[in-house]
Coordinates of C-alpha atoms and ligand atoms in Angstrom, one line a residue:
M26 CA -10.9 -2.7 37.6
I27 CA -10.0 -5.9 36.0
H28 CA -12.6 -5.6 33.4
R29 CA -10.8 -2.0 32.7
A30 CA -7.5 -3.6 32.5
V31 CA -8.8 -6.5 30.4
L32 CA -10.1 -3.7 27.9
F33 CA -7.0 -1.9 27.9
L34 CA -4.8 -4.7 26.9
A35 CA -7.3 -5.8 24.3
L36 CA -7.0 -2.4 23.0
A37 CA -3.4 -1.9 23.3
L38 CA -3.0 -5.5 21.3
G39 CA -5.3 -4.1 19.0
L40 CA -3.7 -1.1 18.4
G41 CA -0.5 -2.9 18.0
T42 CA -1.4 -5.1 15.3
Q43 CA -2.8 -2.3 13.3
L44 CA 0.5 -0.6 13.5
T45 CA 2.7 -3.2 12.7
S46 CA 0.1 -4.4 9.3
A47 CA 1.5 -2.7 6.1
T48 CA 0.6 -3.6 2.7
E49 CA 2.9 -5.4 0.3
V50 CA 2.7 -6.3 -2.8
M51 CA 4.7 -7.4 -5.9
V52 CA 4.2 -6.9 -9.2
N53 CA 5.2 -9.0 -12.3
N54 CA 5.8 -8.3 -15.7
T55 CA 4.9 -10.5 -18.8
E56 CA 7.6 -12.6 -18.5
G57 CA 6.3 -13.2 -15.0
K58 CA 9.4 -11.7 -13.1
L59 CA 9.3 -9.5 -10.5
C60 CA 9.0 -5.6 -11.7
L61 CA 7.7 -3.8 -9.2
Y62 CA 7.7 -3.9 -5.4
A63 CA 5.7 -2.1 -2.5
N64 CA 5.4 -2.0 1.0
L65 CA 3.6 0.9 2.7
K66 CA 1.1 2.5 4.6
V67 CA -1.3 4.9 3.7
N68 CA -4.1 6.8 6.0
F69 CA -6.9 8.2 4.2
S70 CA -9.2 11.3 5.8
V71 CA -11.8 12.3 2.8
A72 CA -14.5 15.1 3.1
Y73 CA -17.8 14.1 1.4
E74 CA -21.5 15.4 1.4
A75 CA -23.9 13.7 3.4
V76 CA -27.7 13.8 3.6
G77 CA -28.9 16.5 4.8
D78 CA -26.3 19.3 3.8
K79 CA -23.7 18.1 5.8
N80 CA -20.0 17.8 5.5
A81 CA -18.5 14.4 6.7
T82 CA -15.5 13.1 6.8
A83 CA -14.4 9.5 6.1
V84 CA -11.1 8.1 7.8
F85 CA -10.1 4.9 7.1
S86 CA -6.3 3.2 6.4
L87 CA -5.5 1.2 3.1
P88 CA -6.1 -2.6 4.2
D89 CA -2.9 -5.2 4.3
A90 CA -5.1 -7.3 1.5
V91 CA -5.3 -5.2 -1.7
L92 CA -5.7 -6.5 -5.3
T93 CA -2.9 -5.3 -7.7
N94 CA -5.5 -5.9 -11.0
G95 CA -4.5 -2.7 -13.6
S96 CA -0.9 -2.8 -12.3
A97 CA 1.9 -2.8 -15.1
C98 CA 5.3 -2.2 -16.2
A99 CA 6.8 -0.8 -19.2
N100 CA 10.2 -0.1 -20.3
S101 CA 10.2 3.6 -18.9
S102 CA 6.7 3.9 -17.0
S103 CA 4.9 1.7 -14.4
T104 CA 1.7 1.9 -12.7
L105 CA 0.9 0.5 -9.2
R106 CA -2.6 0.1 -8.8
L107 CA -4.1 -1.5 -5.6
G108 CA -8.1 -1.9 -5.5
F109 CA -9.1 -2.8 -2.1
G110 CA -12.5 -2.9 -0.3
Q111 CA -16.0 -1.9 -2.5
G112 CA -14.4 -0.5 -5.8
H113 CA -12.0 1.8 -4.0
S114 CA -8.3 1.7 -5.4
W115 CA -5.2 3.9 -5.4
T116 CA -2.9 4.2 -8.3
M117 CA 0.6 5.4 -8.5
T118 CA 2.2 6.0 -11.9
F119 CA 6.3 6.2 -12.1
S120 CA 8.6 7.0 -14.8
K121 CA 11.9 6.1 -15.5
G122 CA 15.1 8.6 -16.2
A123 CA 19.0 7.7 -17.1
Q124 CA 19.7 7.0 -13.9
S125 CA 16.7 7.4 -11.8
Y126 CA 13.1 6.8 -11.6
Q127 CA 10.1 8.9 -9.9
A128 CA 6.5 8.8 -9.0
D129 CA 4.5 11.2 -11.0
S130 CA 1.2 11.0 -10.2
V131 CA -1.0 9.6 -7.0
T132 CA -5.0 8.6 -8.1
V133 CA -7.2 7.8 -5.6
D134 CA -10.5 6.3 -6.8
L135 CA -13.5 6.3 -4.1
N136 CA -16.6 4.7 -4.3
L137 CA -19.2 6.7 -2.5
A138 CA -21.8 4.0 -2.5
D139 CA -19.9 1.9 0.0
A140 CA -22.0 2.8 2.8
A141 CA -19.5 1.2 5.2
V142 CA -16.9 3.8 4.5
F143 CA -19.2 6.6 3.5
P144 CA -22.2 6.6 5.6
N145 CA -25.3 8.5 4.6
A146 CA -23.1 10.0 1.5
T147 CA -25.6 12.0 -0.9
S148 CA -23.5 10.6 -4.3
N149 CA -23.2 7.1 -5.1
E150 CA -20.7 7.7 -7.8
T151 CA -16.8 7.3 -7.7
M152 CA -15.0 10.3 -6.9
S153 CA -11.8 10.4 -8.5
V154 CA -8.6 12.9 -7.4
T155 CA -5.4 13.1 -9.0
V156 CA -2.2 14.5 -7.1
N157 CA 0.8 15.5 -9.5
V158 CA 3.7 14.5 -7.1
N159 CA 5.9 14.8 -10.2
A160 CA 8.4 17.4 -8.5
T161 CA 6.9 17.4 -5.0
S162 CA 7.9 15.6 -1.7
L163 CA 8.2 12.0 -3.0
S164 CA 11.6 12.3 -4.5
K165 CA 13.7 10.5 -6.8
A166 CA 15.4 7.3 -6.4
D167 CA 18.6 5.7 -8.0
L168 CA 17.5 3.0 -10.3
G169 CA 18.3 -0.2 -9.2
T170 CA 17.3 1.1 -5.2
C171 CA 14.5 0.8 -3.4
Y172 CA 12.9 4.3 -2.4
S173 CA 12.7 4.4 1.4
C174 CA 10.7 6.7 3.6
N175 CA 9.7 5.9 6.9
S176 CA 8.6 9.4 7.7
Q177 CA 5.0 10.9 7.1
D178 CA 4.1 12.3 3.9
V179 CA 0.9 13.8 3.5
I180 CA -0.8 14.7 0.3
R181 CA -3.8 17.0 0.3
D182 CA -5.9 17.6 -2.7
G183 CA -9.5 17.8 -3.9
G184 CA -10.8 17.4 -0.2
V185 CA -8.8 13.8 0.2
S186 CA -5.8 13.6 2.6
Q187 CA -3.6 10.9 2.6
T188 CA -0.6 10.0 5.0
L189 CA 2.1 7.9 3.8
W190 CA 4.4 6.3 5.6
S191 CA 7.1 3.0 5.8
V192 CA 7.3 3.3 2.6
L193 CA 9.5 1.4 0.6
I194 CA 9.1 1.1 -3.2
Q195 CA 10.8 -0.2 -6.3
A196 CA 10.0 -0.1 -9.6
F197 CA 11.6 -0.7 -12.4
V198 CA 13.3 -3.7 -11.1
A199 CA 15.9 -5.2 -12.6
N200 CA 16.4 -9.4 -13.4
G201 CA 13.3 -9.9 -11.1
S202 CA 14.8 -9.2 -7.8
K203 CA 14.4 -6.1 -5.2
S204 CA 17.5 -4.5 -4.9
Q205 CA 19.1 -4.4 -1.4
E206 CA 20.2 -0.7 -1.7
M207 CA 17.9 2.2 -1.0
T208 CA 17.6 5.9 -1.6
S209 CA 16.2 7.3 1.5
C210 CA 13.8 10.2 1.4
A211 CA 15.2 13.7 2.5
A212 CA 12.8 13.6 5.4
D213 CA 14.7 10.4 6.5
V214 CA 18.4 11.6 6.3
P215 CA 19.5 13.2 9.6
I216 CA 20.8 16.5 9.7
T217 CA 24.2 16.1 10.7
P218 CA 24.2 17.9 14.2
S219 CA 26.3 20.9 13.8
P220 CA 29.7 20.9 16.2
A221 CA 28.4 22.5 19.8
P222 CA 29.7 26.1 20.0
T223 CA 33.1 26.2 21.2
N224 CA 33.1 26.6 25.8
T225 CA 35.4 29.4 26.4
S226 CA 35.0 28.7 29.9
T227 CA 38.2 26.9 31.1
T228 CA 36.4 25.5 34.1
A229 CA 34.3 23.3 31.5
A230 CA 34.6 19.6 32.7
P231 CA 37.3 18.2 30.1
T232 CA 35.7 16.4 27.4
T233 CA 36.7 12.9 26.8
A234 CA 38.7 12.1 23.9
V235 CA 35.9 11.4 20.9
A236 CA 37.0 8.5 18.7
P237 CA 35.1 9.1 15.1
T238 CA 32.7 6.5 16.3
T239 CA 30.5 8.2 18.8
T240 CA 28.4 10.3 16.7
P241 CA 25.1 9.0 16.6
I242 CA 23.7 8.0 13.3
P243 CA 20.4 6.4 12.1
T244 CA 19.9 3.0 12.5
P245 CA 19.2 1.3 9.3
A246 CA 15.7 0.3 7.7
L247 CA 17.0 -2.5 6.3
P248 CA 16.8 -6.1 7.6
T249 CA 19.4 -7.2 9.9
P250 CA 22.1 -8.0 7.7
T251 CA 23.1 -11.7 7.3
T252 CA 26.1 -12.7 9.6
G253 CA 29.2 -14.0 7.2
N254 CA 32.0 -15.9 8.0
Y255 CA 35.5 -14.2 6.1
H256 CA 38.8 -15.9 6.2
V257 CA 42.0 -14.9 4.8
T258 CA 44.0 -18.1 4.4
T259 CA 47.8 -18.7 4.0
G260 CA 49.8 -22.0 2.5
V261 CA 48.9 -24.5 0.1
N262 CA 46.3 -26.2 2.7
G263 CA 44.4 -23.1 3.3
T264 CA 44.9 -22.6 6.9
A265 CA 43.0 -19.2 8.3
C266 CA 45.3 -16.6 9.5
L267 CA 42.9 -13.9 9.6
M268 CA 39.1 -14.5 10.9
A269 CA 36.3 -12.1 10.7
D270 CA 32.5 -13.0 11.4
F271 CA 30.0 -10.2 11.2
G272 CA 26.9 -8.8 9.6
L273 CA 27.6 -5.5 7.9
S274 CA 25.2 -2.6 6.5
I275 CA 27.0 0.4 5.1
G276 CA 25.4 3.8 4.8
F277 CA 26.8 6.1 2.3
K278 CA 25.9 9.5 1.1
I279 CA 26.4 10.2 -2.6
Q280 CA 25.4 13.7 -3.6
G281 CA 24.0 14.4 -0.2
Q282 CA 21.4 11.6 -0.2
L283 CA 21.8 8.6 2.0
Q284 CA 22.0 5.4 0.8
K285 CA 22.0 1.8 2.5
M286 CA 23.1 -1.6 1.7
N287 CA 23.8 -4.7 3.2
L288 CA 27.1 -6.7 2.5
E289 CA 25.5 -10.1 1.6
P290 CA 28.3 -13.0 2.4
N291 CA 26.6 -15.2 -0.6
G292 CA 28.6 -13.6 -3.3
T293 CA 31.0 -11.6 -1.1
S294 CA 34.5 -12.9 -1.4
A295 CA 37.0 -12.9 1.6
S296 CA 40.8 -12.4 0.5
G297 CA 44.1 -10.4 2.3
T298 CA 47.3 -10.8 3.5
C299 CA 48.6 -11.7 7.1
G300 CA 51.8 -10.1 7.8
V301 CA 53.6 -9.6 11.5
N302 CA 52.5 -6.1 12.4
S303 CA 49.9 -5.6 9.4
S304 CA 47.1 -7.5 8.0
Q305 CA 44.7 -6.9 5.6
L306 CA 40.9 -8.0 4.9
V307 CA 39.3 -7.5 1.3
L308 CA 35.8 -8.4 0.9
S309 CA 34.8 -7.7 -2.6
N310 CA 31.3 -8.5 -4.6
P311 CA 30.3 -6.9 -7.8
S312 CA 28.9 -3.8 -6.3
A313 CA 31.1 -3.1 -3.3
T314 CA 35.3 -3.8 -2.2
L315 CA 35.6 -3.1 1.3
V316 CA 39.3 -3.1 2.6
F317 CA 40.1 -3.6 6.6
T318 CA 43.5 -2.7 7.6
F319 CA 44.6 -4.4 11.0
V320 CA 47.9 -3.2 12.9
N321 CA 49.8 -5.2 15.8
E322 CA 51.7 -2.6 17.8
T323 CA 53.3 -3.8 21.1
A324 CA 51.5 -7.1 20.8
K325 CA 48.1 -5.4 20.4
F326 CA 46.0 -5.4 17.6
R327 CA 43.2 -2.7 15.9
L328 CA 41.3 -1.8 13.3
H329 CA 43.6 1.0 11.8
A330 CA 41.8 1.4 8.5
V331 CA 38.6 1.3 6.5
T332 CA 38.5 1.9 2.7
V333 CA 35.1 1.4 0.8
N334 CA 34.6 1.5 -2.7
I335 CA 31.0 1.2 -4.0
T336 CA 29.4 1.2 -7.6
T337 CA 25.6 1.8 -7.4
G338 CA 22.9 0.2 -9.1
S339 CA 22.9 3.4 -11.4
G340 CA 26.6 3.2 -11.8
Q341 CA 27.5 5.9 -9.5
Q342 CA 31.1 5.8 -8.0
F343 CA 31.5 6.1 -4.2
Y344 CA 34.9 6.1 -2.3
S345 CA 35.7 7.1 0.9
E346 CA 38.4 6.1 3.7
N347 CA 39.4 6.5 7.2
T348 CA 42.9 5.5 7.8
N349 CA 43.3 6.8 11.6
L350 CA 41.0 4.4 13.6
S351 CA 41.5 2.7 16.6
L352 CA 38.8 0.0 16.9
W353 CA 38.3 -3.3 18.0
A354 CA 41.4 -3.8 20.1
A355 CA 42.6 -6.3 22.0
S356 CA 45.8 -8.5 22.6
V357 CA 47.3 -10.5 19.8
G358 CA 46.7 -13.8 20.5
S359 CA 43.1 -13.0 21.4
S360 CA 39.7 -12.1 19.4
Y361 CA 37.6 -9.0 19.7
M362 CA 33.9 -9.6 19.7
C363 CA 30.6 -7.4 19.9
N364 CA 27.6 -9.2 19.9
K365 CA 25.5 -6.0 19.8
E366 CA 24.5 -3.7 17.0
Q367 CA 27.2 -0.9 16.7
S368 CA 27.5 2.2 14.5
Y369 CA 31.0 3.8 13.3
N370 CA 30.8 7.2 11.7
L371 CA 33.6 6.8 9.6
S372 CA 33.6 10.1 7.6
E373 CA 31.0 12.5 6.5
S374 CA 29.7 10.2 3.7
L375 CA 30.6 6.9 5.0
A376 CA 28.6 4.6 8.4
L377 CA 29.4 1.2 9.0
H378 CA 26.9 -1.1 11.2
T379 CA 28.1 -4.4 12.6
V380 CA 26.2 -7.0 14.2
A381 CA 27.6 -10.1 15.7
L382 CA 31.0 -9.1 15.6
R383 CA 34.1 -11.5 16.3
V384 CA 37.5 -10.8 14.7
Q385 CA 41.0 -12.1 15.2
P386 CA 43.6 -10.6 12.4
F387 CA 46.7 -12.3 13.9
A388 CA 47.6 -15.7 15.5
V389 CA 45.0 -17.5 14.8
A390 CA 45.8 -21.2 16.0
S391 CA 44.2 -24.1 13.9
G392 CA 41.4 -22.3 12.5
K393 CA 39.5 -21.0 15.3
F394 CA 38.9 -18.1 17.1
S395 CA 40.9 -17.3 20.5
T396 CA 39.3 -16.1 23.7
A397 CA 37.4 -13.1 23.2
H398 CA 37.9 -9.7 24.1
E399 CA 34.5 -8.3 24.5
C400 CA 33.2 -4.7 23.8
S401 CA 31.8 -2.8 27.0
M402 CA 28.6 -3.1 25.1
D403 CA 28.3 -6.7 25.8
D404 CA 29.4 -6.1 29.5
T405 CA 25.7 -5.5 30.8
T406 CA 25.8 -9.0 32.3
A407 CA 28.7 -7.8 34.5
L408 CA 26.2 -5.1 36.0
I409 CA 23.6 -7.9 37.3
P410 CA 26.0 -9.2 40.0
I411 CA 26.9 -5.5 41.3
I412 CA 23.0 -4.6 41.2
V413 CA 22.3 -7.9 43.4
G414 CA 25.3 -6.9 45.3
C415 CA 24.0 -3.2 45.8
A416 CA 20.4 -4.3 46.6
L417 CA 21.7 -6.8 49.5
T418 CA 24.4 -4.3 50.7
G419 CA 21.2 -1.9 51.2
L420 CA 18.9 -4.6 52.9
I421 CA 21.4 -5.5 55.0
L422 CA 21.9 -1.9 56.2
I423 CA 17.8 -1.3 56.5
V424 CA 18.0 -4.5 58.6
V425 CA 20.7 -3.0 61.1
V426 CA 19.1 0.3 61.2
A427 CA 15.8 -1.0 61.8
Y428 CA 17.5 -3.4 64.7
I429 CA 19.3 -0.4 66.1
I430 CA 16.2 1.6 66.2
G431 CA 14.2 -1.0 67.5
R432 CA 16.3 -1.6 70.6
R433 CA 16.6 2.0 71.3
K434 CA 12.9 1.8 71.3
T435 CA 12.4 -1.3 73.6
Y436 CA 15.3 0.4 75.9
V437 CA 13.3 3.6 76.0
G438 CA 9.7 1.3 76.9
Y439 CA 11.6 -0.3 79.6
Q440 CA 12.7 2.9 81.2
T441 CA 9.4 4.7 81.6
L442 CA 8.3 1.5 83.0
Ligands
NAG515 C1 5.2 -13.4 -9.8 O1 6.3 -14.2 -9.8 C2 7.1 -15.4 -9.0 C3 8.3 -16.0 -9.2 O2 9.3 -14.9 -10.1 C4 5.7 -16.1 -8.4 O3 6.4 -16.5 -7.3 C5 4.8 -15.0 -8.0 O4 3.5 -16.0 -8.1 C6 4.5 -14.2 -9.3 N1 3.1 -13.4 -8.9 C7 2.1 -13.5 -10.0 C8 1.1 -12.2 -9.0 O5 2.0 -13.9 -11.0
NAG516 C1 -3.7 5.8 10.7 O1 -5.0 5.3 10.9 C2 -5.4 4.4 12.0 C3 -6.2 4.2 12.3 O2 -7.4 4.9 11.7 C4 -4.9 5.4 13.5 O3 -4.5 4.4 14.6 C5 -2.9 5.6 13.0 O4 -2.5 6.4 13.7 C6 -3.1 6.6 12.0 N1 -1.7 6.6 11.8 C7 -1.0 7.8 11.0 C8 0.5 7.8 10.8 O5 -1.5 8.8 10.6
NAG517 C1 -19.2 21.9 3.2 O1 -18.4 22.5 2.7 C2 -18.0 23.5 1.5 C3 -16.7 23.5 1.0 O2 -15.8 22.7 1.5 C4 -18.7 24.7 2.2 O3 -18.6 25.6 1.1 C5 -20.1 24.2 3.2 O4 -20.6 25.4 3.4 C6 -20.1 23.1 4.2 N1 -21.1 22.8 4.2 C7 -21.4 23.0 5.4 C8 -22.9 22.4 6.0 O5 -20.5 23.3 6.6
NAG518 C1 -8.2 -9.2 -10.2 O1 -7.4 -10.6 -10.2 C2 -8.0 -11.6 -9.8 C3 -6.8 -12.6 -9.5 O2 -5.6 -12.1 -9.7 C4 -9.1 -11.9 -10.2 O3 -10.0 -13.0 -9.6 C5 -10.1 -10.9 -10.2 O4 -11.3 -11.2 -11.0 C6 -9.6 -9.7 -10.8 N1 -10.7 -8.4 -10.7 C7 -10.8 -7.7 -11.7 C8 -12.0 -6.5 -11.4 O5 -10.4 -7.5 -13.0
NAG519 C1 11.7 -2.6 -24.4 O1 12.8 -3.0 -24.0 C2 13.4 -4.2 -24.5 C3 14.6 -4.3 -24.3 O2 15.6 -3.3 -23.8 C4 12.8 -3.9 -26.0 O3 13.4 -5.3 -26.9 C5 11.5 -3.5 -26.3 O4 11.5 -3.1 -27.6 C6 11.3 -2.6 -25.4 N1 9.8 -2.2 -25.7 C7 9.4 -1.0 -26.2 C8 7.8 -0.5 -25.8 O5 10.1 -0.1 -26.1
NAG520 C1 -26.9 8.7 9.0 O1 -26.3 7.0 8.9 C2 -26.8 6.6 10.4 C3 -26.1 5.4 10.4 O2 -24.8 5.4 9.8 C4 -28.2 6.8 10.8 O3 -28.4 6.2 12.4 C5 -28.3 8.0 10.6 O4 -29.9 8.3 10.5 C6 -28.2 8.5 9.2 N1 -28.1 10.2 9.2 C7 -29.5 10.5 8.0 C8 -29.6 12.3 8.1 O5 -29.6 9.8 7.6
NAG521 C1 -27.3 6.7 -7.8 O1 -28.4 7.6 -7.8 C2 -29.1 8.3 -8.2 C3 -29.8 9.3 -8.0 O2 -29.3 9.7 -7.0 C4 -30.2 6.8 -9.1 O3 -31.1 7.4 -9.8 C5 -29.3 5.8 -9.2 O4 -30.1 4.3 -9.4 C6 -28.6 5.2 -8.1 N1 -27.4 4.2 -8.7 C7 -27.4 3.2 -8.0 C8 -26.1 2.3 -8.8 O5 -27.1 3.2 -6.8
NAG522 C1 7.2 16.5 -14.7 O1 8.3 17.2 -14.7 C2 9.2 17.5 -15.5 C3 10.3 17.7 -15.0 O2 10.9 17.7 -13.8 C4 8.2 18.2 -16.5 O3 9.1 18.1 -17.7 C5 7.5 17.5 -16.8 O4 6.2 18.0 -17.8 C6 6.2 17.2 -15.8 N1 5.1 16.2 -16.1 C7 3.7 17.1 -15.7 C8 2.9 15.9 -15.9 O5 3.7 17.6 -15.0
NAG523 C1 48.9 -30.3 4.1 O1 48.3 -30.9 5.2 C2 48.8 -32.4 4.7 C3 47.9 -33.7 5.3 O2 47.1 -32.7 5.8 C4 50.2 -32.4 5.6 O3 50.9 -33.6 5.4 C5 50.9 -31.2 5.3 O4 52.3 -31.1 5.8 C6 50.4 -29.9 5.0 N1 50.7 -28.9 4.1 C7 51.2 -27.5 5.0 C8 52.2 -26.8 4.4 O5 50.6 -27.6 5.8
NAG524 C1 23.1 -18.2 -2.2 O1 23.4 -18.5 -3.3 C2 23.2 -19.7 -3.7 C3 23.3 -19.9 -5.3 O2 23.8 -18.9 -5.7 C4 21.5 -19.9 -3.5 O3 21.5 -21.2 -3.7 C5 21.4 -19.6 -2.3 O4 19.9 -19.7 -1.8 C6 22.0 -18.7 -1.6 N1 21.7 -18.7 -0.3 C7 21.1 -17.2 0.6 C8 20.9 -17.4 1.7 O5 20.6 -16.4 -0.6
NAG525 C1 53.0 -8.5 17.0 O1 54.2 -7.7 17.4 C2 55.0 -8.1 18.3 C3 56.0 -6.7 18.9 O2 55.0 -5.8 19.1 C4 55.7 -9.3 17.9 O3 56.2 -9.6 19.1 C5 54.6 -10.5 17.8 O4 55.1 -11.4 17.0 C6 53.3 -10.0 16.8 N1 52.5 -11.0 16.4 C7 52.4 -11.5 15.3 C8 51.1 -12.1 15.4 O5 52.7 -10.9 14.3
NAG526 C1 38.8 2.7 -5.2 O1 38.6 3.7 -5.3 C2 39.9 4.8 -5.4 C3 39.4 6.1 -5.7 O2 38.6 6.3 -6.6 C4 41.0 3.9 -6.3 O3 42.2 4.7 -6.4 C5 41.1 2.6 -5.9 O4 41.8 2.1 -6.8 C6 39.7 1.7 -5.7 N1 39.6 0.3 -5.5 C7 38.9 -0.6 -5.8 C8 39.5 -1.9 -5.0 O5 38.5 -0.7 -6.5

């Protein structure tokens, strides 16, 4: 039993490490600057002829360690060549358009003489299969963005079946650094849930007023955004009158394609205004400008409006706003805090995701946050005493019931004697 448990644990751990592994490569151009980035997982299933007129199937994964010899970047086309094992390779070619780039072909070269992968193969030659993915599932990505696809994509041709997933690729990297923006593949873009059919029955439970925040949105496939400390200051000495700390990631749709970007605090400047009934925080960097408008009504504040302007790496413009919000509410003189990741769908085409949020748009005293009003999501700690309390009550009840039953039994016992 113990042995089995240990074996199971070992298997689970082994599987775990296998599942978390990925192949990550960076290709530099002739100037030594990053020009092609790839992080992906590929599984292969290859049919081949084995001795004795048998058909055999080899199943293997692209290893983590690969060689990039043969990869190259040019102005309008690039080649990613990943060499692995005993003379095998996987090659993807890319071409560049005016505003986008795309994968054109995938070539798999397999050395059938590698008995470890192809045992008993009749041939000792290299089998080569090229698939034109020009206009297929591997969709286009905007220039200056990473192509991201967490979904599985299966390419089948010439007896070779390739499953690609957890793909993050950027070809034609500009200025030597990978973009923070993404073009997600169609398979990853969520289907917006169609509104539920209106319930004609009047006895239906009253639907709670739904803020524009509750629709589920996919968690971004980006690293957790870095928390920024954004302050609006007044006066010559620059005392803070509005403070906002958060990590922000923005999901936006351009022409139906979902893109995501993290707001990098480094390089993002904060400005704005502080008023009696309204305050504004303006965050801007070369690719995005966000305006958060807070209002003070009856000594309570809330986030009332958000407008977002984005210029993508390929020069496309995005603009969206929601001027009818009621988020991050607390009393003036306190701050609003929410550590957990929160997702807000602000419009059909715009979603914000925040982490480690703390804001105080009014009445900031001596550059410090006042007492925090925490969002309900963080209130799970309050549940623990309740759970403990309930458990204790239950225990006491059981003891009391057991005592009563025990007493009755004893009583009955004495009676019969
Ligand atoms: C690519 O360039 C980076 C610096 O830009 C360097 O650290 C890295 O070693 C280079 N990689 C190769 C394979 O030359
Ligand atoms: C890829 O292959 C590994 C081992 O061969 C397997 O555990 C894993 O489930 C496969 N993943 C996919 C998505 O096919
Ligand atoms: C092997 O596969 C080929 C084509 O896929 C087929 O024609 C042949 O009959 C198969 N041979 C055996 C022994 O299954
Ligand atoms: C591939 O590159 C590595 C170093 O980058 C080198 O040691 C190796 O010989 C190269 N292999 C081939 C087949 O060119
Ligand atoms: C590539 O682009 C650079 C700068 O845009 C240019 O100087 C160079 O001639 C181009 N090379 C080719 C082969 O087109
Ligand atoms: C195929 O290879 C296995 C070992 O990988 C060996 O045991 C078996 O005898 C081989 N079959 C034939 C028909 O050669
Ligand atoms: C490949 O196989 C052929 C015949 O099947 C043989 O003559 C040749 O020597 C083999 N080559 C290698 C490199 O094993
Ligand atoms: C790739 O697609 C474009 C149009 O989408 C087409 O003009 C071109 O011929 C295709 N290339 C190949 C190799 O099929
Ligand atoms: C600015 O700071 C100096 C000294 O720290 C102080 O004397 C002055 O009153 C301050 N001015 C304002 C407008 O707060
Ligand atoms: C922020 O930018 C500075 C200079 O622009 C750089 O030295 C620093 O490493 C950057 N920090 C991060 C976390 O990117
Ligand atoms: C907020 O509004 C109330 C009136 O509703 C006002 O008394 C208070 O001074 C305002 N707070 C700030 C910080 O301006
Ligand atoms: C944002 O875009 C809107 C509409 O295109 C435009 O009116 C506004 O001036 C832009 N704001 C900024 C700060 O770029």
